[in-house]
mmCIF file of C-alpha atoms in Angstrom:
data_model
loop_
_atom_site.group_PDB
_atom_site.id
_atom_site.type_symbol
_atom_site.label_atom_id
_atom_site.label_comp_id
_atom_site.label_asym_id
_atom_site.label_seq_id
_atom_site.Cartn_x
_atom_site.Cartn_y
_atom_site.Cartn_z
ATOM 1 C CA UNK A 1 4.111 -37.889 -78.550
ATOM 2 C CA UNK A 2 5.611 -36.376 -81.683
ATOM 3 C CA UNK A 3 6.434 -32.743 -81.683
ATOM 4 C CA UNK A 4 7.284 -31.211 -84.773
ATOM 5 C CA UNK A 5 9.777 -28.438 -83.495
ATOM 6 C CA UNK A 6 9.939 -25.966 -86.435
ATOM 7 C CA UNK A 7 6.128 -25.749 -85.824
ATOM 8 C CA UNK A 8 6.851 -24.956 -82.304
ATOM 9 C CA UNK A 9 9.120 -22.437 -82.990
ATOM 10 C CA UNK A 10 6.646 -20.841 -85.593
ATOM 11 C CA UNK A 11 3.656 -20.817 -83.109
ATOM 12 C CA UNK A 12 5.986 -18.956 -80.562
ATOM 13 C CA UNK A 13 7.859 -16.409 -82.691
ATOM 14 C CA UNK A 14 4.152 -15.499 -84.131
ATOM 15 C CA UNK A 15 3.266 -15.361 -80.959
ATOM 16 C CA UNK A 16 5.767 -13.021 -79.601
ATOM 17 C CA UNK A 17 5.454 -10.641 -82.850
ATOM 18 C CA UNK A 18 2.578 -9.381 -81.286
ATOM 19 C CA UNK A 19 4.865 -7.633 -78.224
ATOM 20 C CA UNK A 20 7.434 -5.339 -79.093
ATOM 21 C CA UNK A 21 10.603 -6.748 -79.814
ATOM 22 C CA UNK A 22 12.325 -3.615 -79.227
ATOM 23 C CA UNK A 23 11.370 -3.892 -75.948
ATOM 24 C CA UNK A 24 14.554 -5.152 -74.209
ATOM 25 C CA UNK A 25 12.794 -6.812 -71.250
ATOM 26 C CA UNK A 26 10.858 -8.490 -73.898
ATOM 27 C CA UNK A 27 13.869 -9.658 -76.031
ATOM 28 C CA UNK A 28 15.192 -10.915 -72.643
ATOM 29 C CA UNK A 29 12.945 -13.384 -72.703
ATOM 30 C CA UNK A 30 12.945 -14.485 -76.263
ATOM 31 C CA UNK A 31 16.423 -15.162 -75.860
ATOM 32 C CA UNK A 32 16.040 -16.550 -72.846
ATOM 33 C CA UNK A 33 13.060 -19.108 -73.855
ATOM 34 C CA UNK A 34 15.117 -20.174 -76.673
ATOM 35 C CA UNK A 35 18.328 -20.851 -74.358
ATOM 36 C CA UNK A 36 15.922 -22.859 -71.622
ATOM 37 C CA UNK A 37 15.205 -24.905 -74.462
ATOM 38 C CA UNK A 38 18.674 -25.871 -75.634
ATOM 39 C CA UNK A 39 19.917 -26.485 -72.263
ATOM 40 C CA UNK A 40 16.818 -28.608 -71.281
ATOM 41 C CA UNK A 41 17.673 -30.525 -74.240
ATOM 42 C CA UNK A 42 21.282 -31.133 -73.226
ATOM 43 C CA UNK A 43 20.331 -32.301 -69.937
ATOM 44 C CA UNK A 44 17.357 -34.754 -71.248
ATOM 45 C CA UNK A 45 20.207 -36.338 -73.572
ATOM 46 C CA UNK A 46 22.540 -36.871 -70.942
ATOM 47 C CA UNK A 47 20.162 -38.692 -68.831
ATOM 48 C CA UNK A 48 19.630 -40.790 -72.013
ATOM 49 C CA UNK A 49 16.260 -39.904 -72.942
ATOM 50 C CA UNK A 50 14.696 -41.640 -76.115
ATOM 51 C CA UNK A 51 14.221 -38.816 -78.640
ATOM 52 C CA UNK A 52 10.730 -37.975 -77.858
ATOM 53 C CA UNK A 53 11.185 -37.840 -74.663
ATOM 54 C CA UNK A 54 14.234 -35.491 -75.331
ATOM 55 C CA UNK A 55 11.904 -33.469 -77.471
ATOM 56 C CA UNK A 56 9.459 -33.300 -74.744
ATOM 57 C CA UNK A 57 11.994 -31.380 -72.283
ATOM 58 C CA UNK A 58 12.985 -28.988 -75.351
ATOM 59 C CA UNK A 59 8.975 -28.180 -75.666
ATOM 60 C CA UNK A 60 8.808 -27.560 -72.228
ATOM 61 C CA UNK A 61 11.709 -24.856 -72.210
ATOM 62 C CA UNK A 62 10.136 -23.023 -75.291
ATOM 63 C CA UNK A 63 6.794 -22.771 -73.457
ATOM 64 C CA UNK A 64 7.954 -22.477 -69.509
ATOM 65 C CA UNK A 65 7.930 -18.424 -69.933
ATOM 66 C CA UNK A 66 4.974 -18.063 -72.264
ATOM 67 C CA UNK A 67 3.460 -16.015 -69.616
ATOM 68 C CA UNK A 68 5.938 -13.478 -68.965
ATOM 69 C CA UNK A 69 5.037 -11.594 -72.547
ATOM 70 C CA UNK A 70 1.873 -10.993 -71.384
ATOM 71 C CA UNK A 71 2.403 -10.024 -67.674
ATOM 72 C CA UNK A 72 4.977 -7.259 -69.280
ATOM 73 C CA UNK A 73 2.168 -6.225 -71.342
ATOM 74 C CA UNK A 74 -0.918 -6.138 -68.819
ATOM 75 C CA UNK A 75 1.634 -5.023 -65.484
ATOM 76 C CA UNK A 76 4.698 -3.595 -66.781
ATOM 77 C CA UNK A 77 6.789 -5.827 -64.676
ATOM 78 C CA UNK A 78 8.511 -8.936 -64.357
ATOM 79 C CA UNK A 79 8.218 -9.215 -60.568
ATOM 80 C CA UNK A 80 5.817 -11.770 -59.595
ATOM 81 C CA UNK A 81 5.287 -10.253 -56.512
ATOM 82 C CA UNK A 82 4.060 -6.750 -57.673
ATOM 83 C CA UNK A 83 1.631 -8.558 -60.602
ATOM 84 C CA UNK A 84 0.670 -12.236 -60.906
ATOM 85 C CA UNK A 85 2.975 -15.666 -60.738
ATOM 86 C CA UNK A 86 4.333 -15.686 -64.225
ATOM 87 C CA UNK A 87 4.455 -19.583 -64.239
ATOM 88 C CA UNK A 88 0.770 -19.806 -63.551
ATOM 89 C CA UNK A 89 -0.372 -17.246 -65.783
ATOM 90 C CA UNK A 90 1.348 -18.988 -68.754
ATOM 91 C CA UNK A 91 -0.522 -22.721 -67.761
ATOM 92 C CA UNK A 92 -3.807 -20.511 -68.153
ATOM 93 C CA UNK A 93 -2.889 -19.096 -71.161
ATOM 94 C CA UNK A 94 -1.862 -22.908 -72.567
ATOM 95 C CA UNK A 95 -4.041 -24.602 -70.926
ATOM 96 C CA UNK A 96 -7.559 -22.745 -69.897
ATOM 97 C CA UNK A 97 -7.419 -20.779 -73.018
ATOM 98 C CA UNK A 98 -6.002 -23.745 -75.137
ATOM 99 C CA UNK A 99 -3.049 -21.970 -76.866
ATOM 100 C CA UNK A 100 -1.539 -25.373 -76.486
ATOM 101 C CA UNK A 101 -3.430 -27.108 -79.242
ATOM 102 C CA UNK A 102 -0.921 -24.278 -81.410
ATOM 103 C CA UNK A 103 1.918 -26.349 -80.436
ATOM 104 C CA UNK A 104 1.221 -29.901 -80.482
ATOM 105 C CA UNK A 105 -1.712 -31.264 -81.224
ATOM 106 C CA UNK A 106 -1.740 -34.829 -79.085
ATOM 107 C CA UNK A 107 -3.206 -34.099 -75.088
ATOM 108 C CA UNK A 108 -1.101 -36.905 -73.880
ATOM 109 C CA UNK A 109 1.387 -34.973 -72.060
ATOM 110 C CA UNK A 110 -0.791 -32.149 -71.622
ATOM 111 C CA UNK A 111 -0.925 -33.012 -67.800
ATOM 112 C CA UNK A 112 2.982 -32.945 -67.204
ATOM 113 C CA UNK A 113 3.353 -29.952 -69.432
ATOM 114 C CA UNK A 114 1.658 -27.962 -67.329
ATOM 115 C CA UNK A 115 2.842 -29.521 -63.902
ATOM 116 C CA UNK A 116 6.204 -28.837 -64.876
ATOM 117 C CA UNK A 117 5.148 -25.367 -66.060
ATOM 118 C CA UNK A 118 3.265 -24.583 -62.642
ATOM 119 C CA UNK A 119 6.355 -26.028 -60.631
ATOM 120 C CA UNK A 120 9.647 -24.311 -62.169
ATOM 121 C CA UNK A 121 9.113 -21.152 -60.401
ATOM 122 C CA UNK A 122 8.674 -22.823 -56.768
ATOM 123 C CA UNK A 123 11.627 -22.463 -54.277
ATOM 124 C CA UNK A 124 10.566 -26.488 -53.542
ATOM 125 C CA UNK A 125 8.060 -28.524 -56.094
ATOM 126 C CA UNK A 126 5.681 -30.852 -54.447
ATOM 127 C CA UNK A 127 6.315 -34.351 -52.894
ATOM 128 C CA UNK A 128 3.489 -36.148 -53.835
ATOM 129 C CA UNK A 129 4.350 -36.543 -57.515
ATOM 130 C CA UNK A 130 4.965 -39.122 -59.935
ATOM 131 C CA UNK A 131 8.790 -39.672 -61.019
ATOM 132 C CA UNK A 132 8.845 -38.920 -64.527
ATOM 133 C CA UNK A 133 7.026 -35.439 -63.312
ATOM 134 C CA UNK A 134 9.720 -34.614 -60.888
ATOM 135 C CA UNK A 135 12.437 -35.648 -63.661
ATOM 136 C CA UNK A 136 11.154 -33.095 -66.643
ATOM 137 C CA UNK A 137 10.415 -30.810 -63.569
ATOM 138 C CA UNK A 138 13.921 -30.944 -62.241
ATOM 139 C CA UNK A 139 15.094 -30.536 -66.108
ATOM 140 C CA UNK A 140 12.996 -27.182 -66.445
ATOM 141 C CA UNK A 141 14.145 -26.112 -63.608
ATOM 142 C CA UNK A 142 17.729 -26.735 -63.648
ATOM 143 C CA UNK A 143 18.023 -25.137 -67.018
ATOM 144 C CA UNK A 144 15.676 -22.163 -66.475
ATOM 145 C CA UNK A 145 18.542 -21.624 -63.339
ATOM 146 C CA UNK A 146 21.823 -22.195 -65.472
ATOM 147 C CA UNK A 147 20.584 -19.283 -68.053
ATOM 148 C CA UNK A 148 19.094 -17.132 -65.130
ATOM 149 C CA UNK A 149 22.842 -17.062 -64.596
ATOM 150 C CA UNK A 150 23.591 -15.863 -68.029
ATOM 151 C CA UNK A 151 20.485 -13.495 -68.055
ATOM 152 C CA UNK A 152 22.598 -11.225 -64.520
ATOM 153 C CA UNK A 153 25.531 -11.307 -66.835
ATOM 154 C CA UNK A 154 24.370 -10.169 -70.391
ATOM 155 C CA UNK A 155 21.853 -7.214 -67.997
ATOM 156 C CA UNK A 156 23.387 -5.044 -65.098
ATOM 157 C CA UNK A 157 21.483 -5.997 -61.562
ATOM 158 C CA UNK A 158 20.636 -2.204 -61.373
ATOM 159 C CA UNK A 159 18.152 -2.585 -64.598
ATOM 160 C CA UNK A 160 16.652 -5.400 -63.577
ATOM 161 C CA UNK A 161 16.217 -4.736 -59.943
ATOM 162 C CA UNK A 162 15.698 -2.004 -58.158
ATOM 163 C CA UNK A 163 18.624 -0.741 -56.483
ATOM 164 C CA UNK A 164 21.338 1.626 -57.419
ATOM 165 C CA UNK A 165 24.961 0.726 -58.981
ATOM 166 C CA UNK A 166 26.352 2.439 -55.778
ATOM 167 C CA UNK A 167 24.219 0.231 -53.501
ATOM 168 C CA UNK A 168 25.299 -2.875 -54.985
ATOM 169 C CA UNK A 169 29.512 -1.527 -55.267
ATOM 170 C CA UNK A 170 29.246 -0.898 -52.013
ATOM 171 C CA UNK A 171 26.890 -2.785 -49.227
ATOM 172 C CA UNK A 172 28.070 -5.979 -47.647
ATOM 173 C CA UNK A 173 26.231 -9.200 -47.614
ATOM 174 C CA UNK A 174 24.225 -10.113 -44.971
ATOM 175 C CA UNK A 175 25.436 -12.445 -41.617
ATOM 176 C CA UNK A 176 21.897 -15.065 -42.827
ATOM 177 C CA UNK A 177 23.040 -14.690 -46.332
ATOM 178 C CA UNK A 178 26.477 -15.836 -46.134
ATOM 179 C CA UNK A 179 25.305 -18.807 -43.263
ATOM 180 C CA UNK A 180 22.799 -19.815 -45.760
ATOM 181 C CA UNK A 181 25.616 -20.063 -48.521
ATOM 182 C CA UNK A 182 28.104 -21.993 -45.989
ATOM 183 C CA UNK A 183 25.171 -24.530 -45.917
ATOM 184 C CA UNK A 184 24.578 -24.751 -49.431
ATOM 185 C CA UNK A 185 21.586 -23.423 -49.627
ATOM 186 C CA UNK A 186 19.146 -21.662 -52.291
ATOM 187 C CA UNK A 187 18.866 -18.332 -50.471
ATOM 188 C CA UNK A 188 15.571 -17.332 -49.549
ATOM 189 C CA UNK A 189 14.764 -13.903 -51.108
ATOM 190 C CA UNK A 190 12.983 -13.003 -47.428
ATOM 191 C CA UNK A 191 16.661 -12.841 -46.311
ATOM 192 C CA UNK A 192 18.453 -10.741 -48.510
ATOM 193 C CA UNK A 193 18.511 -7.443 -46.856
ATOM 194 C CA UNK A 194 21.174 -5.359 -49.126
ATOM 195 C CA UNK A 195 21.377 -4.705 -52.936
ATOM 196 C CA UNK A 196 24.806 -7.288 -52.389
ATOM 197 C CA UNK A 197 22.446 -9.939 -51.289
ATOM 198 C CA UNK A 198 20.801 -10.445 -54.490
ATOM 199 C CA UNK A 199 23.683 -10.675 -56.540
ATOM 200 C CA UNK A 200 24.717 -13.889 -54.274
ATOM 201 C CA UNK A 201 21.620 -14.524 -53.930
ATOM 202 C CA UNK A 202 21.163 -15.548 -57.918
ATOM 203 C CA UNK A 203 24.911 -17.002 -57.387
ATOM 204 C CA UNK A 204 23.182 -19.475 -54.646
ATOM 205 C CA UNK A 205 20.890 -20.723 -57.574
ATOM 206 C CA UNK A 206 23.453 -23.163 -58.073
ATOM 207 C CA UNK A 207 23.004 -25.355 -54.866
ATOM 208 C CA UNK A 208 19.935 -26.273 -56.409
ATOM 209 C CA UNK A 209 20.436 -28.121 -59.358
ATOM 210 C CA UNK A 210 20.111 -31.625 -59.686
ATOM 211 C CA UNK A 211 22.484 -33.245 -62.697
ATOM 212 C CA UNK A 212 25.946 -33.743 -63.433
ATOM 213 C CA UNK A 213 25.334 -32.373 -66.635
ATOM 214 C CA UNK A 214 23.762 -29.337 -65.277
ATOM 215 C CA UNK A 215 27.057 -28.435 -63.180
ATOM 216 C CA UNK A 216 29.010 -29.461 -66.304
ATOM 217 C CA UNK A 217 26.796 -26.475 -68.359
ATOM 218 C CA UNK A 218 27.675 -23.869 -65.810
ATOM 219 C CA UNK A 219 30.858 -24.487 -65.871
ATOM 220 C CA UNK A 220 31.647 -24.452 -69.358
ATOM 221 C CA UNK A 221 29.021 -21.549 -69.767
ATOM 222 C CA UNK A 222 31.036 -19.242 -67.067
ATOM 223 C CA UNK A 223 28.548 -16.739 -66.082
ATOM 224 C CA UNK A 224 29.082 -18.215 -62.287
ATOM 225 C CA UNK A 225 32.530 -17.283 -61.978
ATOM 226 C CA UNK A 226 31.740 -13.556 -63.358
ATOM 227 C CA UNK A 227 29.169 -13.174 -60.963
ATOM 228 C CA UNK A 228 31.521 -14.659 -58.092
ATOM 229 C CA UNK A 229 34.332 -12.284 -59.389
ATOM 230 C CA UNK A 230 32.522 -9.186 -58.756
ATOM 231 C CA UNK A 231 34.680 -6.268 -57.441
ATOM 232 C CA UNK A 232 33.038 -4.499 -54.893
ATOM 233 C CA UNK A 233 34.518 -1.263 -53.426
ATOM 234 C CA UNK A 234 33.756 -2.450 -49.574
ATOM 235 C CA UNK A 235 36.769 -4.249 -48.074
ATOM 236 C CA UNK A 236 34.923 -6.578 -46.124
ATOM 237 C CA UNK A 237 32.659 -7.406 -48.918
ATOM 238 C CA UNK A 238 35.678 -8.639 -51.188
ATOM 239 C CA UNK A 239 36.743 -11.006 -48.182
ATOM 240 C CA UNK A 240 32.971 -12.502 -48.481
ATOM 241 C CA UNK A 241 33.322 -12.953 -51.744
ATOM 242 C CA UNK A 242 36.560 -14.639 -51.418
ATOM 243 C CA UNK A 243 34.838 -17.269 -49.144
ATOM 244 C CA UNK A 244 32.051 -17.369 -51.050
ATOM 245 C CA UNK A 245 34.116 -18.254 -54.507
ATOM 246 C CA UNK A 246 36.040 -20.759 -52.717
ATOM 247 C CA UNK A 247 32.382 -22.656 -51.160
ATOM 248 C CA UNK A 248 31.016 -22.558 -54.651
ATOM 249 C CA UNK A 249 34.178 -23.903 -56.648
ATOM 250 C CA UNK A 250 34.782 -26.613 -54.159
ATOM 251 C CA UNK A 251 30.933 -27.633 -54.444
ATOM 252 C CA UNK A 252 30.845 -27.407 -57.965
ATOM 253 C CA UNK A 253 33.492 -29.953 -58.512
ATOM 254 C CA UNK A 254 32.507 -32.023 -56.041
ATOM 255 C CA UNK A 255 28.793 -32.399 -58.199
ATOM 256 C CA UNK A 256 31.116 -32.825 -61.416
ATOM 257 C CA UNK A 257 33.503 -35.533 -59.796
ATOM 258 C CA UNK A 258 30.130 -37.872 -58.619
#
């Protein structure tokens, strides 16, 4: 499938002209689109894609968020759970309304366009899919993660979240928080309890990535090791946080070193 990227980027910055750019949540996300797509690029070319097929992963990070502009506009939120799934919203508004045909004009990936769409949001895609789906999936995903990183750098946690700069200086992380980052795991948002918690939380995001290359971004992009440095005022906090940098830089070149 040829995709004729300046066109892409035309459709979408027309497209997002109609929001207002002034908005900051909404220039979060322009940024942030444009970022997805880079990195999605990198990681396609390290897996050596041919050049459509590295194409096709850079589409797919320029249209994964599509559906955020409009939630901001219709529910004044970002939160999925307070307005609709921002993942699915955007397939409808690509697919059922057939903004799509702006963008590319050949349907032959249309089906794993929007599969990869629906799935980068999920805490687990689905088993029962074809291989190349779960590759571009696992691309989207892992690079929609790396700049999620980036994104609780550039913005403070307290204006994106709601909690209070107090809150997060000063509340410890959770016992199931910390034993879900000793076993590597994404942390489920049902466990984090304290304003703390979602800071590691985002931090845990890293456990789930799936390429070399996409350990080798976050590394050289350095956002982790910010986040991991954070100086809380609670005592017992900064010991977690010790343990915590020490799991993470261990597992990180351990990925690296495969």
């Amino acid at each position: 499938m040829k995709i004729d990227r300046k066109k892409v980027r035309c459709v979408f910055d027309e497209y997002v002209s109609n929001y207002n750019a002034n908005d900051e949540k909404i220039k979060l996300k322009i940024y942030h689109t444009y970022r997805v797509a880079e990195i999605s690029e990198r990681i396609a070319k390290s897996l050596n894609f041919s050049s459509e097929d590295i194409d096709l992963a850079w589409l797919m990070g320029m249209l994964h968020d599509i559906g955020r502009f409009e939630q901001e506009k219709q529910y004044g939120t970002f939160d999925d759970s307070k307005s609709v799934d921002h993942a699915k919203f955007g397939v409808n508004i690509l697919f059922n309304e057939g903004m799509i045909k702006q963008f590319v004009d050949d349907k032959e990936c249309d089906e794993l366009i929007r599969d990869a769409i629906s799935y980068h949001n999920m805490f687990v895609i689905p088993q029962d899919i074809t291989e190349r789906t779960r590759t571009f999936s696992n691309i989207l995903r892992d690079a929609d993660k790396i700049d999620i990183l980036k994104v609780h750098v550039v913005v403070p946690l307290d204006k994106i979240y709601p909690m209070t700069l107090n809150d997060l200086y000063t509340s410890q992380v959770t016992k199931e928080v910390m034993e879900s980052y000793f076993r590597k795991e994404t942390v489920l948002k049902s466990l984090r309890k304290t304003a703390v918690d979602t800071l590691v939380g985002h931090t845990a995001l890293t456990f789930g990535l799936n390429y070399k290359k996409s350990f080798e971004i976050v590394k050289e992009q350095g956002c982790l090791d910010k986040l991991l440095s954070f100086e809380s005022r609670n005592s017992n906090t900064q010991k977690q946080f010790a343990k915590l940098r020490e799991i993470m830089n261990k597992f990180i070149a351990e990925k690296i070193a495969e």
